[in-house]
PDB file of C-alpha atoms in Angstrom:
ATOM      1  CA  MET N   1       5.806 -23.297  -5.761  1.00 54.00           C
ATOM      2  CA  THR N   2       6.807 -24.377  -2.233  1.00 62.00           C
ATOM      3  CA  GLU N   3       9.821 -22.051  -2.256  1.00 65.00           C
ATOM      4  CA  HIS N   4       7.710 -19.059  -3.362  1.00 62.00           C
ATOM      5  CA  PHE N   5       5.045 -19.907  -0.803  1.00 66.00           C
ATOM      6  CA  TRP N   6       7.407 -19.834   2.163  1.00 73.00           C
ATOM      7  CA  MET N   7       9.331 -16.834   0.859  1.00 70.00           C
ATOM      8  CA  MET N   8       6.172 -14.730   0.533  1.00 70.00           C
ATOM      9  CA  ALA N   9       4.787 -15.998   3.823  1.00 72.00           C
ATOM     10  CA  GLY N  10       8.077 -14.978   5.437  1.00 77.00           C
ATOM     11  CA  ILE N  11       7.754 -11.398   4.186  1.00 74.00           C
ATOM     12  CA  GLN N  12       4.279 -11.088   5.683  1.00 73.00           C
ATOM     13  CA  ALA N  13       5.416 -12.780   8.910  1.00 81.00           C
ATOM     14  CA  ALA N  14       8.202 -10.205   9.290  1.00 83.00           C
ATOM     15  CA  GLN N  15       5.609  -7.422   9.118  1.00 79.00           C
ATOM     16  CA  LEU N  16       3.481  -9.116  11.756  1.00 83.00           C
ATOM     17  CA  PHE N  17       6.563  -9.392  13.995  1.00 90.00           C
ATOM     18  CA  CYS N  18       7.090  -5.618  13.755  1.00 88.00           C
ATOM     19  CA  LEU N  19       3.403  -5.093  14.506  1.00 86.00           C
ATOM     20  CA  ALA N  20       3.690  -7.323  17.578  1.00 91.00           C
ATOM     21  CA  ALA N  21       6.707  -5.310  18.752  1.00 94.00           C
ATOM     22  CA  GLY N  22       4.696  -2.086  18.530  1.00 92.00           C
ATOM     23  CA  PHE N  23       1.848  -3.730  20.437  1.00 91.00           C
ATOM     24  CA  VAL N  24       4.160  -4.834  23.269  1.00 95.00           C
ATOM     25  CA  LEU N  25       6.003  -1.497  23.445  1.00 95.00           C
ATOM     26  CA  ARG N  26       2.687   0.339  23.749  1.00 93.00           C
ATOM     27  CA  LYS N  27       1.487  -1.992  26.502  1.00 93.00           C
ATOM     28  CA  MET N  28       4.795  -1.421  28.341  1.00 94.00           C
ATOM     29  CA  GLY N  29       4.308   2.340  28.130  1.00 93.00           C
ATOM     30  CA  ILE N  30       7.406   2.894  25.987  1.00 94.00           C
ATOM     31  CA  VAL N  31       5.369   4.137  23.023  1.00 91.00           C
ATOM     32  CA  THR N  32       3.552   7.106  24.566  1.00 93.00           C
ATOM     33  CA  ASP N  33       0.772   9.172  22.985  1.00 88.00           C
ATOM     34  CA  PRO N  34       3.153  11.973  21.845  1.00 91.00           C
ATOM     35  CA  LEU N  35       5.582   9.418  20.400  1.00 91.00           C
ATOM     36  CA  ARG N  36       2.821   7.606  18.541  1.00 86.00           C
ATOM     37  CA  ASP N  37       1.464  10.872  17.133  1.00 84.00           C
ATOM     38  CA  GLY N  38       4.980  11.887  16.100  1.00 88.00           C
ATOM     39  CA  LEU N  39       5.443   8.597  14.258  1.00 86.00           C
ATOM     40  CA  SER N  40       2.302   9.236  12.203  1.00 81.00           C
ATOM     41  CA  VAL N  41       3.600  12.671  11.168  1.00 84.00           C
ATOM     42  CA  LEU N  42       7.012  11.244  10.255  1.00 88.00           C
ATOM     43  CA  MET N  43       5.305   8.531   8.220  1.00 82.00           C
ATOM     44  CA  LEU N  44       3.247  10.973   6.167  1.00 78.00           C
ATOM     45  CA  ASP N  45       5.828  13.731   5.727  1.00 85.00           C
ATOM     46  CA  LEU N  46       9.165  11.882   5.530  1.00 89.00           C
ATOM     47  CA  PHE N  47       9.236   8.084   5.348  1.00 86.00           C
ATOM     48  CA  LEU N  48       6.451   7.619   2.771  1.00 78.00           C
ATOM     49  CA  PRO N  49       7.724  10.348   0.392  1.00 84.00           C
ATOM     50  CA  CYS N  50      11.234   8.876   0.523  1.00 87.00           C
ATOM     51  CA  MET N  51       9.930   5.355  -0.103  1.00 79.00           C
ATOM     52  CA  THR N  52       7.844   6.639  -3.019  1.00 76.00           C
ATOM     53  CA  LEU N  53      10.798   8.463  -4.546  1.00 83.00           C
ATOM     54  CA  SER N  54      13.203   5.545  -4.156  1.00 80.00           C
ATOM     55  CA  SER N  55      10.728   3.126  -5.805  1.00 72.00           C
ATOM     56  CA  PHE N  56      11.190   4.850  -9.192  1.00 75.00           C
ATOM     57  CA  PRO N  57      13.814   3.347 -11.512  1.00 72.00           C
ATOM     58  CA  GLN N  58      16.578   5.802 -12.376  1.00 71.00           C
ATOM     59  CA  GLU N  59      15.710   5.570 -16.056  1.00 69.00           C
ATOM     60  CA  LEU N  60      13.427   3.796 -18.525  1.00 67.00           C
ATOM     61  CA  ARG N  61      15.051   0.892 -20.288  1.00 65.00           C
ATOM     62  CA  SER N  62      15.250   0.804 -24.065  1.00 61.00           C
ATOM     63  CA  GLY N  63      12.020  -0.361 -25.714  1.00 62.00           C
ATOM     64  CA  GLN N  64      10.011  -0.421 -22.491  1.00 69.00           C
ATOM     65  CA  ALA N  65       8.015   2.782 -22.927  1.00 74.00           C
ATOM     66  CA  ALA N  66       4.952   0.984 -24.356  1.00 78.00           C
ATOM     67  CA  SER N  67       4.951  -1.622 -21.585  1.00 80.00           C
ATOM     68  CA  VAL N  68       5.308   1.094 -18.951  1.00 82.00           C
ATOM     69  CA  LEU N  69       2.353   3.058 -20.337  1.00 85.00           C
ATOM     70  CA  LEU N  70       0.279  -0.125 -20.471  1.00 87.00           C
ATOM     71  CA  THR N  71       1.196  -1.022 -16.890  1.00 88.00           C
ATOM     72  CA  VAL N  72       0.314   2.451 -15.629  1.00 90.00           C
ATOM     73  CA  GLY N  73      -2.953   2.374 -17.586  1.00 92.00           C
ATOM     74  CA  VAL N  74      -3.942  -1.021 -16.167  1.00 91.00           C
ATOM     75  CA  SER N  75      -3.187   0.192 -12.641  1.00 93.00           C
ATOM     76  CA  ALA N  76      -5.214   3.392 -13.080  1.00 95.00           C
ATOM     77  CA  ALA N  77      -8.183   1.446 -14.477  1.00 94.00           C
ATOM     78  CA  LEU N  78      -8.089  -0.957 -11.527  1.00 95.00           C
ATOM     79  CA  CYS N  79      -7.963   1.948  -9.070  1.00 95.00           C
ATOM     80  CA  VAL N  80     -11.079   3.456 -10.656  1.00 96.00           C
ATOM     81  CA  LEU N  81     -12.805   0.066 -10.527  1.00 96.00           C
ATOM     82  CA  CYS N  82     -11.919  -0.415  -6.847  1.00 96.00           C
ATOM     83  CA  LEU N  83     -13.026   3.135  -6.043  1.00 95.00           C
ATOM     84  CA  GLY N  84     -16.462   2.273  -7.412  1.00 96.00           C
ATOM     85  CA  LEU N  85     -16.491  -1.149  -5.738  1.00 96.00           C
ATOM     86  CA  GLY N  86     -15.692   0.375  -2.347  1.00 96.00           C
ATOM     87  CA  ARG N  87     -18.474   2.921  -2.714  1.00 95.00           C
ATOM     88  CA  LEU N  88     -20.927   0.205  -3.749  1.00 96.00           C
ATOM     89  CA  LEU N  89     -20.062  -2.117  -0.859  1.00 96.00           C
ATOM     90  CA  TYR N  90     -19.401   0.348   1.948  1.00 95.00           C
ATOM     91  CA  GLY N  91     -21.018   3.634   0.949  1.00 92.00           C
ATOM     92  CA  ARG N  92     -23.768   3.213   3.559  1.00 91.00           C
ATOM     93  CA  LYS N  93     -21.490   2.200   6.438  1.00 93.00           C
ATOM     94  CA  PRO N  94     -20.997   4.616   9.374  1.00 93.00           C
ATOM     95  CA  PRO N  95     -18.321   7.117   8.260  1.00 91.00           C
ATOM     96  CA  ALA N  96     -15.780   6.280  10.996  1.00 91.00           C
ATOM     97  CA  ARG N  97     -15.429   2.760   9.591  1.00 94.00           C
ATOM     98  CA  GLY N  98     -16.882   3.137   6.111  1.00 95.00           C
ATOM     99  CA  LYS N  99     -14.069   5.513   5.120  1.00 94.00           C
ATOM    100  CA  ILE N 100     -11.498   2.903   6.114  1.00 96.00           C
ATOM    101  CA  LEU N 101     -13.242   0.083   4.253  1.00 97.00           C
ATOM    102  CA  ARG N 102     -13.617   2.160   1.084  1.00 97.00           C
ATOM    103  CA  TYR N 103     -10.004   3.313   1.306  1.00 96.00           C
ATOM    104  CA  GLY N 104      -8.782  -0.238   1.901  1.00 96.00           C
ATOM    105  CA  THR N 105     -10.712  -1.586  -1.075  1.00 97.00           C
ATOM    106  CA  MET N 106      -8.974   0.907  -3.353  1.00 96.00           C
ATOM    107  CA  ILE N 107      -5.470   1.084  -1.831  1.00 94.00           C
ATOM    108  CA  PRO N 108      -3.435  -2.096  -1.217  1.00 93.00           C
ATOM    109  CA  ASN N 109      -0.167  -2.312   0.677  1.00 86.00           C
ATOM    110  CA  ALA N 110       1.712  -2.158  -2.614  1.00 81.00           C
ATOM    111  CA  GLY N 111       4.743  -0.257  -1.341  1.00 68.00           C
ATOM    112  CA  PHE N 112       7.642  -1.932   0.398  1.00 56.00           C
ATOM    113  CA  ALA N 113       5.876  -5.239   1.035  1.00 64.00           C
ATOM    114  CA  GLY N 114       4.605  -5.526  -2.531  1.00 70.00           C
ATOM    115  CA  LEU N 115       7.936  -4.543  -4.058  1.00 68.00           C
ATOM    116  CA  SER N 116       9.738  -7.020  -1.791  1.00 63.00           C
ATOM    117  CA  VAL N 117       7.479  -9.836  -2.945  1.00 68.00           C
ATOM    118  CA  MET N 118       8.056  -8.937  -6.602  1.00 72.00           C
ATOM    119  CA  GLN N 119      11.826  -8.683  -6.068  1.00 65.00           C
ATOM    120  CA  ASP N 120      12.095 -12.104  -4.472  1.00 63.00           C
ATOM    121  CA  ALA N 121       9.683 -13.837  -6.828  1.00 67.00           C
ATOM    122  CA  TYR N 122      10.363 -12.176 -10.198  1.00 71.00           C
ATOM    123  CA  GLY N 123      13.700 -10.385  -9.903  1.00 66.00           C
ATOM    124  CA  ALA N 124      14.623  -6.986 -11.317  1.00 62.00           C
ATOM    125  CA  MET N 125      11.987  -7.077 -14.061  1.00 71.00           C
ATOM    126  CA  GLY N 126       9.267  -7.754 -11.521  1.00 73.00           C
ATOM    127  CA  VAL N 127      10.386  -4.792  -9.409  1.00 71.00           C
ATOM    128  CA  PHE N 128      10.511  -2.559 -12.487  1.00 74.00           C
ATOM    129  CA  TYR N 129       6.903  -3.221 -13.501  1.00 81.00           C
ATOM    130  CA  ALA N 130       5.741  -3.170  -9.885  1.00 82.00           C
ATOM    131  CA  SER N 131       7.333   0.270  -9.465  1.00 77.00           C
ATOM    132  CA  MET N 132       5.402   1.496 -12.494  1.00 83.00           C
ATOM    133  CA  PHE N 133       2.197  -0.136 -11.272  1.00 88.00           C
ATOM    134  CA  VAL N 134       2.263   1.705  -7.939  1.00 85.00           C
ATOM    135  CA  ILE N 135       2.425   5.177  -9.542  1.00 84.00           C
ATOM    136  CA  PRO N 136      -1.364   5.490 -10.078  1.00 90.00           C
ATOM    137  CA  ILE N 137      -1.951   3.901  -6.659  1.00 90.00           C
ATOM    138  CA  ARG N 138       0.142   6.668  -5.078  1.00 82.00           C
ATOM    139  CA  VAL N 139      -1.798   9.319  -6.966  1.00 83.00           C
ATOM    140  CA  PHE N 140      -5.160   7.836  -5.957  1.00 89.00           C
ATOM    141  CA  LEU N 141      -3.942   7.396  -2.379  1.00 86.00           C
ATOM    142  CA  TRP N 142      -3.048  11.065  -1.943  1.00 79.00           C
ATOM    143  CA  SER N 143      -6.048  12.405  -3.850  1.00 81.00           C
ATOM    144  CA  PHE N 144      -9.218  10.316  -3.619  1.00 85.00           C
ATOM    145  CA  GLY N 145      -7.900   8.339  -0.648  1.00 88.00           C
ATOM    146  CA  VAL N 146      -7.105  11.346   1.517  1.00 85.00           C
ATOM    147  CA  ALA N 147     -10.351  13.025   0.422  1.00 85.00           C
ATOM    148  CA  LEU N 148     -12.287  10.099   1.934  1.00 89.00           C
ATOM    149  CA  PHE N 149     -10.903  11.027   5.346  1.00 89.00           C
ATOM    150  CA  THR N 150     -10.847  14.822   5.058  1.00 83.00           C
ATOM    151  CA  GLY N 151     -14.099  15.305   3.150  1.00 75.00           C
ATOM    152  CA  VAL N 152     -12.365  17.925   0.973  1.00 64.00           C
ATOM    153  CA  ARG N 153     -13.713  18.072  -2.592  1.00 63.00           C
ATOM    154  CA  GLY N 154     -13.130  19.970  -5.828  1.00 59.00           C
ATOM    155  CA  ALA N 155     -10.416  22.627  -5.880  1.00 60.00           C
ATOM    156  CA  GLY N 156      -9.543  21.937  -2.254  1.00 61.00           C
ATOM    157  CA  ARG N 157      -8.807  18.291  -2.994  1.00 60.00           C
ATOM    158  CA  LEU N 158      -6.682  19.241  -5.995  1.00 65.00           C
ATOM    159  CA  ARG N 159      -4.727  21.768  -3.938  1.00 69.00           C
ATOM    160  CA  ASN N 160      -4.137  19.291  -1.118  1.00 65.00           C
ATOM    161  CA  MET N 161      -3.010  16.660  -3.594  1.00 66.00           C
ATOM    162  CA  LEU N 162      -0.573  18.963  -5.390  1.00 69.00           C
ATOM    163  CA  LEU N 163       0.980  20.113  -2.107  1.00 72.00           C
ATOM    164  CA  ASN N 164       1.220  16.648  -0.576  1.00 75.00           C
ATOM    165  CA  PRO N 165       4.835  15.489   0.031  1.00 81.00           C
ATOM    166  CA  CYS N 166       4.124  12.031  -1.397  1.00 76.00           C
ATOM    167  CA  ILE N 167       2.687  13.451  -4.615  1.00 76.00           C
ATOM    168  CA  ALA N 168       5.723  15.739  -4.851  1.00 83.00           C
ATOM    169  CA  ALA N 169       7.842  12.587  -4.634  1.00 83.00           C
ATOM    170  CA  VAL N 170       5.874  11.129  -7.567  1.00 78.00           C
ATOM    171  CA  TYR N 171       6.556  14.259  -9.662  1.00 82.00           C
ATOM    172  CA  ILE N 172      10.262  14.243  -8.850  1.00 87.00           C
ATOM    173  CA  GLY N 173      10.656  10.518  -9.444  1.00 84.00           C
ATOM    174  CA  ALA N 174       8.793  10.603 -12.761  1.00 82.00           C
ATOM    175  CA  VAL N 175      10.741  13.611 -14.075  1.00 86.00           C
ATOM    176  CA  ARG N 176      14.034  12.073 -13.067  1.00 86.00           C
ATOM    177  CA  MET N 177      13.136   8.736 -14.686  1.00 82.00           C
ATOM    178  CA  VAL N 178      11.927  10.211 -17.985  1.00 80.00           C
ATOM    179  CA  PHE N 179      14.724  12.767 -18.399  1.00 84.00           C
ATOM    180  CA  ARG N 180      17.443  10.633 -16.771  1.00 83.00           C
ATOM    181  CA  LEU N 181      18.488  13.430 -14.454  1.00 86.00           C
ATOM    182  CA  PRO N 182      21.712  12.678 -12.577  1.00 86.00           C
ATOM    183  CA  VAL N 183      21.571  12.729  -8.778  1.00 86.00           C
ATOM    184  CA  PRO N 184      24.587  12.405  -6.463  1.00 89.00           C
ATOM    185  CA  GLY N 185      24.965   8.902  -5.112  1.00 88.00           C
ATOM    186  CA  PHE N 186      24.887  10.010  -1.487  1.00 93.00           C
ATOM    187  CA  VAL N 187      21.465  11.628  -2.053  1.00 91.00           C
ATOM    188  CA  ASP N 188      20.077   8.403  -3.524  1.00 89.00           C
ATOM    189  CA  SER N 189      21.541   6.455  -0.635  1.00 92.00           C
ATOM    190  CA  ALA N 190      20.064   8.788   1.984  1.00 93.00           C
ATOM    191  CA  VAL N 191      16.593   8.788   0.407  1.00 91.00           C
ATOM    192  CA  SER N 192      16.632   5.000   0.081  1.00 87.00           C
ATOM    193  CA  SER N 193      17.787   4.519   3.672  1.00 90.00           C
ATOM    194  CA  ILE N 194      15.034   6.768   5.028  1.00 90.00           C
ATOM    195  CA  GLY N 195      12.429   5.120   2.799  1.00 84.00           C
ATOM    196  CA  ASN N 196      13.480   1.682   4.013  1.00 82.00           C
ATOM    197  CA  CYS N 197      12.311   2.692   7.501  1.00 84.00           C
ATOM    198  CA  CYS N 198       8.754   3.016   6.229  1.00 79.00           C
ATOM    199  CA  THR N 199       7.458  -0.522   6.598  1.00 77.00           C
ATOM    200  CA  SER N 200       8.965  -1.315   9.986  1.00 84.00           C
ATOM    201  CA  VAL N 201       7.963   2.054  11.495  1.00 86.00           C
ATOM    202  CA  SER N 202       4.442   1.858  10.066  1.00 81.00           C
ATOM    203  CA  MET N 203       3.935  -1.624  11.486  1.00 83.00           C
ATOM    204  CA  LEU N 204       5.256  -0.496  14.886  1.00 89.00           C
ATOM    205  CA  PHE N 205       2.742   2.356  14.742  1.00 86.00           C
ATOM    206  CA  ILE N 206      -0.109   0.027  13.784  1.00 82.00           C
ATOM    207  CA  GLY N 207       0.815  -2.334  16.615  1.00 87.00           C
ATOM    208  CA  ALA N 208       0.735   0.583  19.061  1.00 88.00           C
ATOM    209  CA  VAL N 209      -2.716   1.612  17.816  1.00 83.00           C
ATOM    210  CA  LEU N 210      -3.921  -1.991  17.984  1.00 83.00           C
ATOM    211  CA  ALA N 211      -2.828  -2.140  21.634  1.00 87.00           C
ATOM    212  CA  ASP N 212      -5.507   0.451  22.475  1.00 84.00           C
ATOM    213  CA  ALA N 213      -8.212  -1.182  20.361  1.00 78.00           C
ATOM    214  CA  ASP N 214     -10.944  -3.575  21.460  1.00 76.00           C
ATOM    215  CA  LEU N 215      -9.591  -6.948  20.340  1.00 78.00           C
ATOM    216  CA  SER N 216     -12.896  -8.737  20.924  1.00 80.00           C
ATOM    217  CA  GLY N 217     -14.017  -7.695  17.429  1.00 81.00           C
ATOM    218  CA  LEU N 218     -10.785  -8.665  15.699  1.00 86.00           C
ATOM    219  CA  PHE N 219     -12.443 -11.358  13.572  1.00 88.00           C
ATOM    220  CA  SER N 220     -15.823  -9.690  13.267  1.00 92.00           C
ATOM    221  CA  ARG N 221     -18.086 -10.150  10.270  1.00 93.00           C
ATOM    222  CA  ASP N 222     -17.168  -6.711   8.907  1.00 94.00           C
ATOM    223  CA  ILE N 223     -13.431  -7.373   9.090  1.00 95.00           C
ATOM    224  CA  LEU N 224     -13.589 -10.898   7.659  1.00 96.00           C
ATOM    225  CA  GLY N 225     -15.888  -9.699   4.879  1.00 96.00           C
ATOM    226  CA  PHE N 226     -13.472  -6.910   4.059  1.00 97.00           C
ATOM    227  CA  ALA N 227     -10.565  -9.374   4.084  1.00 97.00           C
ATOM    228  CA  LEU N 228     -12.437 -11.464   1.511  1.00 97.00           C
ATOM    229  CA  VAL N 229     -12.851  -8.410  -0.718  1.00 97.00           C
ATOM    230  CA  ARG N 230      -9.271  -7.187  -0.272  1.00 97.00           C
ATOM    231  CA  LEU N 231      -7.480 -10.543  -0.624  1.00 97.00           C
ATOM    232  CA  ALA N 232      -9.748 -12.531  -2.955  1.00 97.00           C
ATOM    233  CA  VAL N 233     -12.328 -10.448  -4.834  1.00 97.00           C
ATOM    234  CA  VAL N 234     -10.062  -7.585  -5.959  1.00 97.00           C
ATOM    235  CA  PRO N 235      -7.143  -9.773  -7.145  1.00 96.00           C
ATOM    236  CA  GLY N 236      -9.671 -12.224  -8.613  1.00 96.00           C
ATOM    237  CA  ILE N 237     -11.218  -9.488 -10.745  1.00 94.00           C
ATOM    238  CA  THR N 238      -7.711  -8.401 -11.752  1.00 94.00           C
ATOM    239  CA  PHE N 239      -6.704 -11.958 -12.671  1.00 94.00           C
ATOM    240  CA  LEU N 240      -9.799 -12.563 -14.797  1.00 92.00           C
ATOM    241  CA  ALA N 241      -9.578  -9.167 -16.498  1.00 88.00           C
ATOM    242  CA  LEU N 242      -5.933  -9.595 -17.494  1.00 89.00           C
ATOM    243  CA  HIS N 243      -5.759 -13.348 -18.049  1.00 83.00           C
ATOM    244  CA  TRP N 244      -6.715 -13.236 -21.707  1.00 81.00           C
ATOM    245  CA  LEU N 245      -4.891 -10.038 -22.615  1.00 80.00           C
ATOM    246  CA  PRO N 246      -1.540 -10.285 -24.471  1.00 78.00           C
ATOM    247  CA  LEU N 247       0.484  -8.749 -21.630  1.00 79.00           C
ATOM    248  CA  ASP N 248       3.988  -9.477 -20.436  1.00 78.00           C
ATOM    249  CA  GLY N 249       3.952 -12.099 -17.684  1.00 79.00           C
ATOM    250  CA  ALA N 250       5.694  -9.723 -15.280  1.00 79.00           C
ATOM    251  CA  VAL N 251       2.971  -7.105 -15.862  1.00 84.00           C
ATOM    252  CA  LYS N 252       0.232  -9.626 -15.057  1.00 87.00           C
ATOM    253  CA  ALA N 253       2.112 -10.839 -11.995  1.00 86.00           C
ATOM    254  CA  ALA N 254       2.638  -7.308 -10.696  1.00 86.00           C
ATOM    255  CA  SER N 255      -1.031  -6.449 -11.234  1.00 91.00           C
ATOM    256  CA  VAL N 256      -2.497  -9.502  -9.502  1.00 93.00           C
ATOM    257  CA  ILE N 257      -0.053  -9.733  -6.602  1.00 90.00           C
ATOM    258  CA  LEU N 258      -0.034  -6.021  -5.784  1.00 92.00           C
ATOM    259  CA  MET N 259      -3.833  -5.774  -5.971  1.00 95.00           C
ATOM    260  CA  GLY N 260      -4.019  -8.804  -3.668  1.00 94.00           C
ATOM    261  CA  MET N 261      -1.884  -7.283  -0.914  1.00 91.00           C
ATOM    262  CA  PRO N 262      -3.383  -6.393   2.505  1.00 90.00           C
ATOM    263  CA  ILE N 263      -4.904  -3.003   3.264  1.00 93.00           C
ATOM    264  CA  ALA N 264      -2.323  -0.211   3.032  1.00 89.00           C
ATOM    265  CA  THR N 265      -0.568   0.701   6.275  1.00 83.00           C
ATOM    266  CA  THR N 266      -1.476   4.328   5.573  1.00 87.00           C
ATOM    267  CA  ALA N 267      -5.104   3.530   6.438  1.00 92.00           C
ATOM    268  CA  THR N 268      -4.258   3.487  10.136  1.00 88.00           C
ATOM    269  CA  VAL N 269      -2.036   6.571   9.873  1.00 86.00           C
ATOM    270  CA  LEU N 270      -4.704   8.595   8.044  1.00 90.00           C
ATOM    271  CA  ALA N 271      -7.471   7.362  10.336  1.00 91.00           C
ATOM    272  CA  SER N 272      -5.421   8.522  13.320  1.00 86.00           C
ATOM    273  CA  GLN N 273      -4.702  11.902  11.725  1.00 84.00           C
ATOM    274  CA  TYR N 274      -8.270  12.659  10.606  1.00 87.00           C
ATOM    275  CA  GLY N 275     -10.434  11.275  13.396  1.00 84.00           C
ATOM    276  CA  ALA N 276     -11.652   7.990  11.895  1.00 90.00           C
ATOM    277  CA  ASP N 277     -11.596   4.672  13.796  1.00 92.00           C
ATOM    278  CA  ALA N 278      -7.837   4.013  13.887  1.00 90.00           C
ATOM    279  CA  GLY N 279      -8.324   0.939  16.074  1.00 89.00           C
ATOM    280  CA  PHE N 280     -10.615  -0.606  13.463  1.00 93.00           C
ATOM    281  CA  ALA N 281      -8.082   0.237  10.735  1.00 93.00           C
ATOM    282  CA  SER N 282      -5.314  -1.502  12.689  1.00 89.00           C
ATOM    283  CA  GLN N 283      -7.556  -4.549  13.144  1.00 92.00           C
ATOM    284  CA  CYS N 284      -8.146  -4.668   9.378  1.00 94.00           C
ATOM    285  CA  MET N 285      -4.398  -4.395   8.814  1.00 87.00           C
ATOM    286  CA  PHE N 286      -3.611  -7.217  11.235  1.00 88.00           C
ATOM    287  CA  VAL N 287      -6.221  -9.627   9.887  1.00 92.00           C
ATOM    288  CA  THR N 288      -5.527  -8.991   6.188  1.00 92.00           C
ATOM    289  CA  THR N 289      -1.768  -9.282   6.727  1.00 84.00           C
ATOM    290  CA  LEU N 290      -2.236 -12.527   8.651  1.00 85.00           C
ATOM    291  CA  LEU N 291      -4.499 -14.068   6.004  1.00 91.00           C
ATOM    292  CA  SER N 292      -2.316 -12.811   3.142  1.00 86.00           C
ATOM    293  CA  MET N 293       0.405 -15.207   4.317  1.00 81.00           C
ATOM    294  CA  VAL N 294      -1.770 -17.838   2.621  1.00 86.00           C
ATOM    295  CA  THR N 295      -3.540 -15.903  -0.153  1.00 91.00           C
ATOM    296  CA  ILE N 296      -0.523 -14.148  -1.717  1.00 86.00           C
ATOM    297  CA  PRO N 297       1.427 -17.399  -2.297  1.00 82.00           C
ATOM    298  CA  LEU N 298      -1.724 -18.976  -3.740  1.00 86.00           C
ATOM    299  CA  TRP N 299      -2.197 -16.115  -6.211  1.00 87.00           C
ATOM    300  CA  ALA N 300       1.475 -16.362  -7.170  1.00 81.00           C
ATOM    301  CA  ALA N 301       1.012 -20.065  -7.858  1.00 79.00           C
ATOM    302  CA  LEU N 302      -1.796 -19.305 -10.328  1.00 82.00           C
ATOM    303  CA  LEU N 303       0.325 -16.934 -12.417  1.00 74.00           C
TER     304      LEU N 303
END
């Protein structure tokens, strides 16, 4: 337990270090407004699609189809539940912040950080199920999640989702995995290398946004209440819902740990792109990441 605790705390601490670097660089004037805006575009159109694509296994292992379908189904059901929970809790909040709180309730930081935790704690099998678990999260992120910020509904939302680079990465990754399509090694290597930039660049960006925010409200009632929902209520519901089901231990672990991760880094990027309160989003990211250094190891200890 002690080893897992410090390992997981170390992963979150590394993210906070990158965030602090972005904060300092912004204060020094090195990260300018055009550079910060360019980073958000690169995140949405290049780094995130590459990270999404590289998270797919190259092929399904023998006899795992049923477990994969179950994992994807559990993830989709939890996304729907969190979509409703966010609307219930934050539907009456002012839009500039309410959008962020609803988005953060539904979308955890289940990408690089979540996969890293599963790799270190549960090995290759943990990463495999975690990669399957994030598929519905990606779909909800780039459909319902983006719609929260843009206000686009109906056919417009469907069109935006289908044309989104990250959703395209989901299509490509799923087709390649199911049909075992061969891809040159150098292409895999390039996509993986670009995708690996995602977490560090996103945290630098969030730190730069945080540098312009009012830090007096960093531990406000709204932010601490949201942290309780994101880090305790959502994974708690997941834990109780799955505890008595006859699921593989790695599936349960992936579900609880990934749903207990901090708010997704994309919250700040999307808030910046679509005119929501990006400073508030970066505050939520900082506080939930800081507190998750304690909560994630505790959830892992319960599994």
